[in-house]
Amino acid sequence: MIQKKQKGFVNFKQLFLLAKRNYIVTVIVLCVLFVGVMSVYKLFIAKPTYVYVKVKVGQGLWWANTSRPNAWFVEAIKQAKVEVDLTGQPIAQIQGVRYYRWWGGGDFNTYVTAKLRVSKLGKTGKYNFKRSTIGVGAPIDFEFPNVQFSGTIMTISEKPLIEKYVEKTIYMTKKYAYLWEYDAMQVGDTYFDGQDNVFTLLDKQLTDTNEVVKPDTGGLINTQLAEQRKYIQLKAKIKVREENGQLFFGEESIITQGGGIYVVTSRFAYNDYAVAKVE
């Protein structure tokens, strides 16, 4: 007695033969299914991993001498908030921006802190962000709706970055300064780095310089010309990052007694000053 095939019964043998004859289509279908399953797993099942980074804006290669952002670029970076993936999920969130003018020009050393959604690469301790492995010294790219920029990762942590900023009183000196420099400085002059007032001029003093000195063009300055140069002493309040017993101004410049300091405000460029004392 011949049994009739039940309606809705799946003949797996026939499906296997069909898939075998159309193996290219089968491979494509399996790939699509695999991608779909992995996407569902990552979006709805897998717990996302987040890291926190500090990035110096630039080309991304720390050893390369690249252009710094200028004023209009910094303004755009300050407006950046959240970068999302194709599904609309946040993958990068800006948490802070600090910027410092470079040698009195229109460029800025710019630093960004951000929260990133990443994939952890097994037990290697490495992270993957937008298909690129990231770590300290590695380049990173951001694509926010209003601005796109690259940078170099300075710090990375699975915990929110907690940096200790402290206020110090600093005494700055400069020999053979011009009188107009002293006149141009104004007590109360400040610099705001996007987060804090990091420099405030508290006091200034001027004394004569009677030493015979060499000018930039060589030779000697006679006594009459030397009297036109002045010795300037400044007292200022600065906000610095304290890390491992060292003080960092402008994120990267180490402040030490006898070392140099360079500050540019909207009013004046304090260059060629030596640090006499830090309190």
Short mmCIF file of C-alpha atoms in Angstrom, two decimals:
data_model
loop_
_atom_site.label_atom_id
_atom_site.label_comp_id
_atom_site.label_asym_id
_atom_site.label_seq_id
_atom_site.Cartn_x
_atom_site.Cartn_y
_atom_site.Cartn_z
CA MET A 1 0.00 0.00 0.00
CA ILE A 2 1.46 3.33 -1.10
CA GLN A 3 1.38 6.03 1.56
CA LYS A 4 0.61 9.53 0.45
CA LYS A 5 2.95 12.32 1.44
CA GLN A 6 1.50 14.53 4.16
CA LYS A 7 1.03 18.14 3.31
CA GLY A 8 3.60 20.41 4.95
CA PHE A 9 6.08 17.56 5.37
CA VAL A 10 9.67 18.79 4.74
CA ASN A 11 11.79 16.44 2.67
CA PHE A 12 15.27 17.20 4.06
CA LYS A 13 16.89 14.95 1.49
CA GLN A 14 15.48 17.02 -1.32
CA LEU A 15 16.53 20.25 0.42
CA PHE A 16 20.04 18.92 0.82
CA LEU A 17 20.24 17.97 -2.84
CA LEU A 18 18.86 21.38 -3.86
CA ALA A 19 21.40 23.16 -1.66
CA LYS A 20 24.19 21.00 -3.05
CA ARG A 21 23.26 21.82 -6.63
CA ASN A 22 23.08 25.57 -5.80
CA TYR A 23 26.03 25.71 -3.44
CA ILE A 24 26.89 29.34 -4.23
CA VAL A 25 23.40 30.49 -3.23
CA THR A 26 23.63 28.26 -0.15
CA VAL A 27 26.91 29.84 0.95
CA ILE A 28 25.45 33.34 0.51
CA VAL A 29 22.32 32.43 2.50
CA LEU A 30 24.41 30.92 5.31
CA CYS A 31 26.61 34.02 5.45
CA VAL A 32 23.56 36.28 5.66
CA LEU A 33 22.08 34.11 8.41
CA PHE A 34 25.36 34.14 10.32
CA VAL A 35 25.64 37.93 10.12
CA GLY A 36 22.01 38.25 11.19
CA VAL A 37 22.46 35.97 14.18
CA MET A 38 25.64 37.79 15.26
CA SER A 39 23.93 41.17 14.89
CA VAL A 40 20.98 40.06 17.01
CA TYR A 41 23.40 38.66 19.60
CA LYS A 42 25.42 41.87 19.80
CA LEU A 43 22.39 44.18 19.83
CA PHE A 44 20.05 42.32 22.19
CA ILE A 45 21.99 39.65 24.08
CA ALA A 46 25.70 40.51 24.45
CA LYS A 47 26.55 43.03 27.15
CA PRO A 48 28.47 45.97 25.61
CA THR A 49 31.95 46.85 26.83
CA TYR A 50 32.84 50.47 27.45
CA VAL A 51 36.21 52.15 27.86
CA TYR A 52 37.19 55.72 28.64
CA VAL A 53 39.94 57.48 26.69
CA LYS A 54 41.84 60.75 26.52
CA VAL A 55 42.79 61.70 22.96
CA LYS A 56 45.12 64.36 21.62
CA VAL A 57 43.59 65.68 18.42
CA GLY A 58 45.85 65.41 15.38
CA GLN A 59 46.62 63.07 12.51
CA GLY A 60 46.66 60.14 14.92
CA LEU A 61 50.31 59.07 14.75
CA TRP A 62 51.99 60.34 17.92
CA TRP A 63 55.44 60.52 16.29
CA ALA A 64 54.27 62.58 13.30
CA ASN A 65 54.58 66.38 13.29
CA THR A 66 51.04 67.15 12.19
CA SER A 67 48.93 70.29 11.99
CA ARG A 68 47.03 71.35 15.09
CA PRO A 69 43.35 72.35 15.02
CA ASN A 70 42.74 76.04 14.52
CA ALA A 71 40.04 78.14 16.16
CA TRP A 72 37.11 77.15 13.91
CA PHE A 73 38.02 73.46 14.17
CA VAL A 74 38.16 73.63 17.98
CA GLU A 75 34.74 75.30 18.05
CA ALA A 76 33.29 72.42 16.02
CA ILE A 77 34.90 69.81 18.31
CA LYS A 78 33.39 71.58 21.34
CA GLN A 79 29.93 71.09 19.80
CA ALA A 80 30.42 67.34 19.17
CA LYS A 81 28.34 65.13 21.46
CA VAL A 82 27.54 61.58 20.32
CA GLU A 83 28.64 59.36 17.43
CA VAL A 84 26.25 56.51 16.54
CA ASP A 85 26.54 53.33 14.45
CA LEU A 86 24.27 52.31 11.54
CA THR A 87 21.60 51.09 13.98
CA GLY A 88 21.55 54.41 15.80
CA GLN A 89 23.29 53.10 18.91
CA PRO A 90 25.90 55.39 20.57
CA ILE A 91 29.49 54.27 20.10
CA ALA A 92 31.37 57.42 21.20
CA GLN A 93 30.31 60.13 23.66
CA ILE A 94 32.39 63.26 24.27
CA GLN A 95 32.83 63.99 27.97
CA GLY A 96 35.21 66.94 27.89
CA VAL A 97 37.39 69.14 25.67
CA ARG A 98 40.47 71.14 26.72
CA TYR A 99 42.50 73.38 24.40
CA TYR A 100 45.63 75.53 24.66
CA ARG A 101 46.95 78.06 22.15
CA TRP A 102 50.22 77.12 20.48
CA TRP A 103 52.98 79.79 20.52
CA GLY A 104 50.67 82.74 20.09
CA GLY A 105 49.28 81.65 16.72
CA GLY A 106 45.82 80.49 15.74
CA ASP A 107 46.41 76.79 16.39
CA PHE A 108 45.59 74.85 19.54
CA ASN A 109 46.78 71.73 21.32
CA THR A 110 43.41 70.05 21.83
CA TYR A 111 42.51 67.16 24.13
CA VAL A 112 39.26 65.18 24.18
CA THR A 113 37.97 62.72 26.79
CA ALA A 114 35.36 60.25 25.55
CA LYS A 115 33.42 57.12 26.41
CA LEU A 116 33.64 54.40 23.73
CA ARG A 117 31.64 51.25 23.07
CA VAL A 118 34.17 48.58 22.11
CA SER A 119 34.62 44.85 21.62
CA LYS A 120 37.05 43.09 23.91
CA LEU A 121 39.42 40.79 22.01
CA GLY A 122 39.26 37.61 24.09
CA LYS A 123 41.76 37.45 26.93
CA THR A 124 44.38 39.58 25.17
CA GLY A 125 43.40 42.73 27.06
CA LYS A 126 42.99 44.56 23.75
CA TYR A 127 39.96 46.42 22.46
CA ASN A 128 38.42 46.88 19.03
CA PHE A 129 36.72 50.15 18.09
CA LYS A 130 35.11 50.42 14.66
CA ARG A 131 37.14 47.42 13.37
CA SER A 132 40.48 48.84 14.61
CA THR A 133 42.52 47.73 17.60
CA ILE A 134 43.05 50.61 20.02
CA GLY A 135 45.44 51.28 22.88
CA VAL A 136 47.76 53.98 24.22
CA GLY A 137 49.65 55.52 21.30
CA ALA A 138 47.22 54.16 18.70
CA PRO A 139 45.37 56.41 16.23
CA ILE A 140 41.60 56.74 16.49
CA ASP A 141 38.98 58.28 14.18
CA PHE A 142 35.74 60.00 15.17
CA GLU A 143 32.81 60.80 12.87
CA PHE A 144 30.30 63.00 14.64
CA PRO A 145 27.38 64.55 12.74
CA ASN A 146 28.99 68.01 12.80
CA VAL A 147 32.71 67.21 12.68
CA GLN A 148 35.16 64.43 11.82
CA PHE A 149 38.64 64.27 13.32
CA SER A 150 41.45 61.91 14.26
CA GLY A 151 43.75 61.74 17.24
CA THR A 152 46.19 59.73 19.34
CA ILE A 153 45.06 57.85 22.44
CA MET A 154 46.92 59.07 25.54
CA THR A 155 45.02 57.12 28.21
CA ILE A 156 42.57 54.20 28.14
CA SER A 157 40.68 52.66 31.04
CA GLU A 158 37.61 50.52 31.71
CA LYS A 159 36.77 52.92 34.55
CA PRO A 160 35.84 56.60 34.17
CA LEU A 161 38.97 58.75 34.05
CA ILE A 162 39.59 60.50 37.35
CA GLU A 163 42.34 63.09 37.06
CA LYS A 164 43.57 65.22 39.92
CA TYR A 165 43.81 68.93 39.14
CA VAL A 166 45.29 71.25 41.77
CA GLU A 167 45.90 74.98 42.00
CA LYS A 168 49.44 76.25 42.51
CA THR A 169 51.02 79.66 42.91
CA ILE A 170 53.89 80.09 40.49
CA TYR A 171 56.61 82.74 40.26
CA MET A 172 57.87 83.45 36.74
CA THR A 173 60.90 85.52 35.73
CA LYS A 174 62.31 86.88 32.50
CA LYS A 175 65.60 88.73 31.97
CA TYR A 176 66.24 91.31 29.26
CA ALA A 177 62.55 91.89 28.59
CA TYR A 178 61.25 94.98 26.82
CA LEU A 179 59.41 97.66 28.73
CA TRP A 180 56.42 97.33 26.43
CA GLU A 181 56.03 93.71 27.55
CA TYR A 182 55.58 94.81 31.13
CA ASP A 183 53.16 97.56 30.14
CA ALA A 184 51.07 95.17 28.02
CA MET A 185 50.51 92.70 30.86
CA GLN A 186 47.43 93.23 32.98
CA VAL A 187 46.99 91.86 36.48
CA GLY A 188 43.87 89.70 36.43
CA ASP A 189 44.59 88.33 32.94
CA THR A 190 43.24 84.75 32.71
CA TYR A 191 43.11 81.77 30.39
CA PHE A 192 40.15 79.35 30.21
CA ASP A 193 40.94 75.94 28.66
CA GLY A 194 37.36 74.85 28.04
CA GLN A 195 36.92 73.35 31.50
CA ASP A 196 38.72 75.58 34.02
CA ASN A 197 40.53 78.88 34.46
CA VAL A 198 44.06 77.46 34.37
CA PHE A 199 46.05 80.72 34.54
CA THR A 200 45.48 84.00 36.38
CA LEU A 201 48.08 86.76 36.64
CA LEU A 202 48.14 87.93 40.26
CA ASP A 203 51.03 90.42 40.36
CA LYS A 204 53.88 91.84 38.29
CA GLN A 205 57.15 93.61 39.19
CA LEU A 206 59.78 95.39 37.13
CA THR A 207 63.45 96.05 37.91
CA ASP A 208 66.38 97.28 35.87
CA THR A 209 68.77 94.98 34.03
CA ASN A 210 72.27 96.49 34.03
CA GLU A 211 74.21 93.55 32.67
CA VAL A 212 75.92 93.64 29.27
CA VAL A 213 74.17 91.05 27.11
CA LYS A 214 74.24 89.64 23.61
CA PRO A 215 71.27 90.38 21.36
CA ASP A 216 69.80 87.83 18.96
CA THR A 217 71.84 89.25 16.08
CA GLY A 218 75.14 88.75 17.92
CA GLY A 219 77.67 91.26 19.27
CA LEU A 220 77.26 93.11 22.56
CA ILE A 221 74.72 95.60 23.83
CA ASN A 222 76.31 98.68 25.36
CA THR A 223 75.35 99.96 28.79
CA GLN A 224 72.87 102.51 27.50
CA LEU A 225 70.98 99.90 25.48
CA ALA A 226 71.13 97.40 28.34
CA GLU A 227 69.32 99.89 30.53
CA GLN A 228 66.38 99.70 28.15
CA ARG A 229 65.94 95.99 28.93
CA LYS A 230 64.09 95.05 32.11
CA TYR A 231 63.85 92.18 34.55
CA ILE A 232 60.22 91.06 34.95
CA GLN A 233 58.91 89.00 37.85
CA LEU A 234 55.37 87.62 37.75
CA LYS A 235 53.16 85.90 40.30
CA ALA A 236 50.35 83.78 38.91
CA LYS A 237 47.86 81.13 39.90
CA ILE A 238 47.80 78.06 37.65
CA LYS A 239 45.76 74.88 37.60
CA VAL A 240 47.79 71.78 36.84
CA ARG A 241 47.24 68.04 36.61
CA GLU A 242 49.08 66.14 39.32
CA GLU A 243 50.26 62.67 38.37
CA ASN A 244 53.00 60.47 39.81
CA GLY A 245 54.46 63.37 41.77
CA GLN A 246 54.71 65.64 38.73
CA LEU A 247 52.76 68.74 37.72
CA PHE A 248 51.49 69.04 34.15
CA PHE A 249 50.32 72.34 32.68
CA GLY A 250 48.44 72.28 29.40
CA GLU A 251 48.16 68.48 29.76
CA GLU A 252 51.75 67.76 28.69
CA SER A 253 54.19 70.47 29.88
CA ILE A 254 55.96 69.49 33.10
CA ILE A 255 56.28 72.35 35.60
CA THR A 256 59.58 72.26 37.51
CA GLN A 257 61.64 74.90 39.27
CA GLY A 258 64.22 76.24 36.84
CA GLY A 259 62.26 74.98 33.84
CA GLY A 260 60.36 77.04 31.30
CA ILE A 261 56.69 77.86 31.00
CA TYR A 262 54.70 79.21 28.09
CA VAL A 263 51.18 80.63 28.39
CA VAL A 264 49.04 82.41 25.80
CA THR A 265 45.89 84.26 26.78
CA SER A 266 43.61 86.39 24.64
CA ARG A 267 45.65 89.45 25.69
CA PHE A 268 49.27 88.38 25.85
CA ALA A 269 51.81 85.64 25.04
CA TYR A 270 54.00 84.91 28.06
CA ASN A 271 57.04 83.37 26.38
CA ASP A 272 60.63 82.73 27.49
CA TYR A 273 59.72 82.74 31.17
CA ALA A 274 61.54 80.63 33.75
CA VAL A 275 59.86 79.04 36.75
CA ALA A 276 61.50 80.49 39.88
CA LYS A 277 59.25 78.90 42.48
CA VAL A 278 56.07 76.82 42.82
CA GLU A 279 53.92 76.93 45.93
#
